[in-house]
Amino acid sequence: MFPEAGMENYGFYCLSGGGGHHFAVLAVNVIPDLHLIETGQFFPRFTYEKLDDSSGPSDPQGTFDLTDGRVSGDTVVNGYRRIDNISDDALQRYQAAFGDGVTKDDIFASIYALLHSELYRSTYAADLKRQLPQISLPDTAEDFRKFVEAGEQLLELHIRYEEQPEYSLGEEAVFGDTDDLDFYRVQKLRWGGKSRTPNKTQIVVNDNITLTGIPDEAHEYMLGSRSALEWILDRYQVKTDKDSGIVNDPSDWGLEHGNPRYIVDLIKKITYVSVETVKIVNSLPKLTLRK
């Protein structure tokens, strides 16, 4: 999937069937942890196959840019054949249903959107707990195009989440030196309020700063049984490995890269991604699914 540094790819991770867990799907452009949420599988857009000398000359200048969009056929990149994981048979099926203008990128994007559809998830809820998703086609070419557009937007949001705008959250800060590297240091994120009655419009970063104004929609974007923000609260805390004694401090990355506000900014970006994801999913067409 990612044979060498600098050779780009993308795809989506989704939970494997059989675990009985809430369904989740997430696009990434890096090697995924197959236990990211629970045990899952990764479906890459492309597969790379090493060429031998008898396979023909390679193109040492070849590049793969996700933004170029409409690639068809296999391409040679740095001595590897890039194989399109959308088969020609699948392309023919979609073109027969929705017109000759359908591309393999369209299909991939539409599937990613479909897997976010509340109608799809509720219709196949029992199946999704036992097996991998089965893909149904939308009713009309118009609906298909809406799924393509939504899928492209979702892929961009989820893959490039760190490049998204920051949602406008309030910052309640105590008097202190914001230039102090420890001002934003995180020990354990938590919701506002009390543990038994949390206020989920707030995230307490530390004793110095609390983020306020988190909208209800931000909690509707679910990755399995937790919202994206709940995953942030769970993972971004100082932990010490019992065996090695190694301390995992989530603040270190930001400090090493000259941005002590990194976690604060990340929360704002994930809030934006969550709200926009919910808007896109709610805009998906209501359709009768067919296999």
XYZ file of C-alpha atoms in Angstrom:
291
model
C 0.000 0.000 0.000
C 2.829 2.374 0.934
C 5.945 0.644 -0.448
C 8.386 3.532 -0.045
C 8.545 6.917 1.617
C 6.955 9.600 -0.526
C 4.745 7.191 -2.491
C 1.279 8.363 -1.614
C -1.942 6.460 -1.283
C -5.198 6.772 0.594
C -8.130 4.618 1.549
C -10.551 3.931 4.346
C -10.437 1.783 7.449
C -13.645 0.157 8.603
C -14.492 -2.270 11.353
C -14.440 -5.958 10.516
C -17.615 -7.894 11.026
C -18.025 -10.347 13.868
C -17.145 -8.142 16.814
C -20.623 -6.822 17.415
C -19.281 -3.264 17.661
C -20.838 -0.055 16.393
C -19.863 0.459 12.757
C -17.155 2.979 11.948
C -15.282 4.086 8.845
C -12.421 6.571 8.542
C -10.288 7.675 5.585
C -6.529 8.045 6.036
C -3.488 8.590 3.821
C -0.969 6.847 6.081
C -0.413 3.239 7.148
C -3.387 2.615 9.437
C -3.496 0.913 12.798
C -5.906 -1.964 12.164
C -6.969 -1.697 15.806
C -7.521 2.041 15.538
C -11.017 1.774 16.984
C -11.585 -1.967 17.093
C -10.236 -4.677 14.801
C -10.763 -3.512 11.236
C -9.630 -3.750 7.642
C -8.148 -1.159 5.311
C -9.343 -0.640 1.748
C -6.703 1.348 -0.159
C -7.444 3.280 -3.320
C -4.407 1.714 -4.992
C -2.057 -1.237 -4.568
C 1.617 -1.075 -5.531
C 3.397 -3.999 -7.176
C 7.190 -4.092 -7.544
C 8.336 -4.396 -11.151
C 11.169 -6.717 -12.089
C 13.554 -6.102 -14.979
C 11.339 -8.044 -17.375
C 8.308 -5.894 -16.611
C 9.534 -2.988 -18.679
C 11.228 0.269 -17.819
C 10.118 2.177 -14.771
C 9.499 5.876 -14.596
C 11.836 7.318 -11.963
C 10.139 10.703 -12.320
C 6.655 9.333 -11.734
C 4.590 10.913 -9.009
C 1.185 10.410 -7.478
C -0.775 13.489 -6.513
C -4.118 12.926 -4.778
C -5.307 16.268 -6.071
C -4.982 15.308 -9.730
C -8.117 13.235 -9.389
C -9.059 11.297 -12.452
C -6.382 8.643 -12.950
C -7.328 5.649 -15.091
C -5.339 2.507 -15.746
C -2.168 1.316 -14.055
C 0.683 3.782 -13.670
C 4.370 3.093 -13.069
C 5.782 5.009 -10.105
C 9.428 4.660 -9.042
C 9.677 1.069 -10.204
C 6.253 0.032 -8.905
C 3.074 -0.576 -10.835
C 0.203 1.279 -9.189
C -2.851 -0.946 -9.511
C -6.300 0.601 -9.338
C -8.339 -1.288 -6.746
C -11.622 -0.380 -8.430
C -12.019 -3.150 -10.988
C -13.005 -2.598 -14.605
C -16.066 -4.770 -13.984
C -17.181 -2.440 -11.195
C -16.610 0.576 -13.434
C -18.726 -0.970 -16.194
C -21.515 -1.715 -13.727
C -21.589 1.860 -12.442
C -21.339 3.317 -15.945
C -24.227 1.136 -17.084
C -26.308 2.464 -14.196
C -25.227 6.109 -14.125
C -23.585 7.004 -17.431
C -20.247 6.756 -19.212
C -18.872 9.771 -17.364
C -18.472 7.788 -14.128
C -14.826 7.339 -13.077
C -13.196 4.997 -10.607
C -12.479 7.930 -8.314
C -16.213 8.713 -8.413
C -17.002 5.167 -7.320
C -14.551 5.253 -4.427
C -15.862 8.608 -3.191
C -19.486 7.513 -3.486
C -18.802 4.373 -1.449
C -17.168 6.421 1.303
C -20.232 8.655 1.466
C -22.607 5.687 1.379
C -20.866 4.137 4.390
C -21.646 7.335 6.323
C -25.333 7.324 5.384
C -27.592 7.001 8.430
C -30.138 5.203 6.250
C -27.515 2.709 5.089
C -26.242 2.117 8.622
C -29.704 1.656 10.098
C -30.885 -0.576 7.241
C -27.880 -2.879 7.509
C -27.155 -2.450 11.233
C -27.383 -6.160 12.025
C -25.274 -7.162 9.011
C -22.580 -4.575 9.781
C -22.032 -6.178 13.190
C -21.393 -9.567 11.567
C -19.661 -8.881 8.271
C -17.958 -6.308 6.109
C -20.221 -3.818 4.315
C -22.043 -4.780 1.156
C -22.301 -1.924 -1.296
C -25.640 -0.884 -2.717
C -26.125 1.429 -5.684
C -28.175 4.628 -5.415
C -31.452 4.833 -7.305
C -30.588 7.479 -9.868
C -27.644 9.173 -11.545
C -28.580 12.369 -9.715
C -28.385 10.614 -6.351
C -25.100 8.980 -7.346
C -23.612 12.388 -8.155
C -24.689 13.682 -4.755
C -22.934 10.753 -3.103
C -19.798 11.408 -5.153
C -19.708 15.077 -4.159
C -20.357 14.246 -0.508
C -17.704 11.529 -0.552
C -15.091 13.870 -1.991
C -15.848 16.410 0.721
C -15.683 13.775 3.461
C -12.395 12.370 2.162
C -10.881 15.848 2.174
C -12.149 16.592 5.684
C -11.020 13.319 7.226
C -7.685 12.805 5.469
C -6.569 16.412 5.821
C -8.140 17.109 9.189
C -5.085 18.987 10.445
C -5.369 21.419 7.522
C -8.999 22.342 8.211
C -10.129 25.659 9.739
C -10.493 25.952 13.492
C -14.050 26.054 14.796
C -14.673 29.269 16.714
C -14.593 28.039 20.305
C -14.243 30.353 23.261
C -11.110 30.240 25.390
C -11.545 30.904 29.075
C -8.015 31.439 30.367
C -6.704 32.374 33.769
C -4.216 35.194 34.081
C -0.867 33.829 33.020
C 1.917 33.921 30.498
C 0.668 32.314 27.293
C 4.249 32.354 26.022
C 5.198 29.962 28.814
C 5.694 26.564 27.173
C 3.787 24.902 30.013
C 0.718 27.158 29.754
C -1.017 24.736 27.345
C 0.531 21.508 28.671
C -2.018 18.697 28.989
C -2.124 16.042 31.686
C -5.640 14.793 30.953
C -8.399 16.465 28.964
C -11.897 16.355 30.414
C -15.372 17.728 29.876
C -16.502 20.740 31.851
C -18.782 20.333 34.854
C -18.550 17.366 37.194
C -17.766 13.755 36.352
C -21.350 12.626 36.994
C -22.882 15.604 35.196
C -20.393 16.588 32.494
C -20.894 19.777 30.517
C -20.052 18.733 26.973
C -20.137 22.280 25.677
C -16.750 22.687 27.382
C -13.386 20.930 27.374
C -11.014 21.615 30.247
C -7.521 21.576 28.776
C -5.751 22.191 32.084
C -5.972 24.536 35.070
C -5.093 27.460 32.789
C -7.554 27.162 29.933
C -11.033 25.846 29.145
C -12.578 25.699 25.673
C -16.248 26.686 25.511
C -19.090 26.752 23.004
C -18.821 23.214 21.627
C -21.991 22.735 19.544
C -24.301 19.735 19.862
C -23.544 18.723 16.268
C -19.920 18.066 17.165
C -21.052 15.151 19.333
C -23.087 13.581 16.522
C -20.067 12.550 14.443
C -19.419 9.063 15.779
C -16.460 6.756 15.228
C -17.784 3.525 16.647
C -19.256 4.065 20.094
C -17.516 7.416 20.679
C -17.592 10.812 19.058
C -14.416 12.150 17.472
C -14.037 14.579 20.379
C -14.424 11.754 22.894
C -11.563 9.930 21.170
C -9.413 13.046 21.587
C -10.212 13.199 25.301
C -9.429 9.504 25.690
C -6.105 9.495 23.841
C -4.582 12.871 24.653
C -3.423 12.291 28.202
C -0.103 11.550 29.872
C 0.449 7.813 30.278
C 3.378 5.817 31.634
C 4.087 2.327 30.336
C 4.198 -0.032 33.313
C 6.920 -2.295 31.919
C 9.329 0.208 30.383
C 8.515 3.274 32.425
C 8.393 5.304 29.209
C 6.157 8.356 29.515
C 3.856 9.184 26.613
C 3.199 12.917 26.853
C 0.807 14.246 24.171
C 2.153 17.782 24.619
C 5.654 16.809 23.496
C 4.848 16.749 19.773
C 3.593 20.333 19.758
C 6.543 21.550 21.817
C 8.999 19.789 19.515
C 7.389 21.480 16.505
C 7.233 24.945 18.039
C 3.483 24.961 18.639
C 2.613 24.508 22.331
C -1.045 25.267 21.403
C -1.190 22.202 19.153
C -3.752 20.265 21.212
C -5.979 23.328 21.683
C -5.874 24.025 17.950
C -6.475 20.343 17.171
C -9.629 20.285 19.297
C -10.946 23.278 17.360
C -10.159 21.590 14.035
C -11.775 18.314 15.067
C -14.836 20.275 16.178
C -14.973 21.852 12.708
C -14.498 18.473 11.005
C -17.235 16.941 13.157
C -19.758 19.700 12.475
C -19.068 19.698 8.732
C -19.256 15.894 8.583
C -22.689 15.956 10.195
C -23.858 18.623 7.728
C -22.679 16.564 4.760
C -24.152 13.309 6.060
C -27.489 14.999 6.756
C -27.523 16.303 3.174
C -27.229 12.839 1.619
C -30.232 11.914 -0.509
C -32.984 9.761 0.913
C -33.035 6.717 -1.291
C -34.175 3.169 -1.654
C -31.017 1.094 -1.506
C -30.527 -1.688 -3.996
C -27.878 -4.379 -4.249
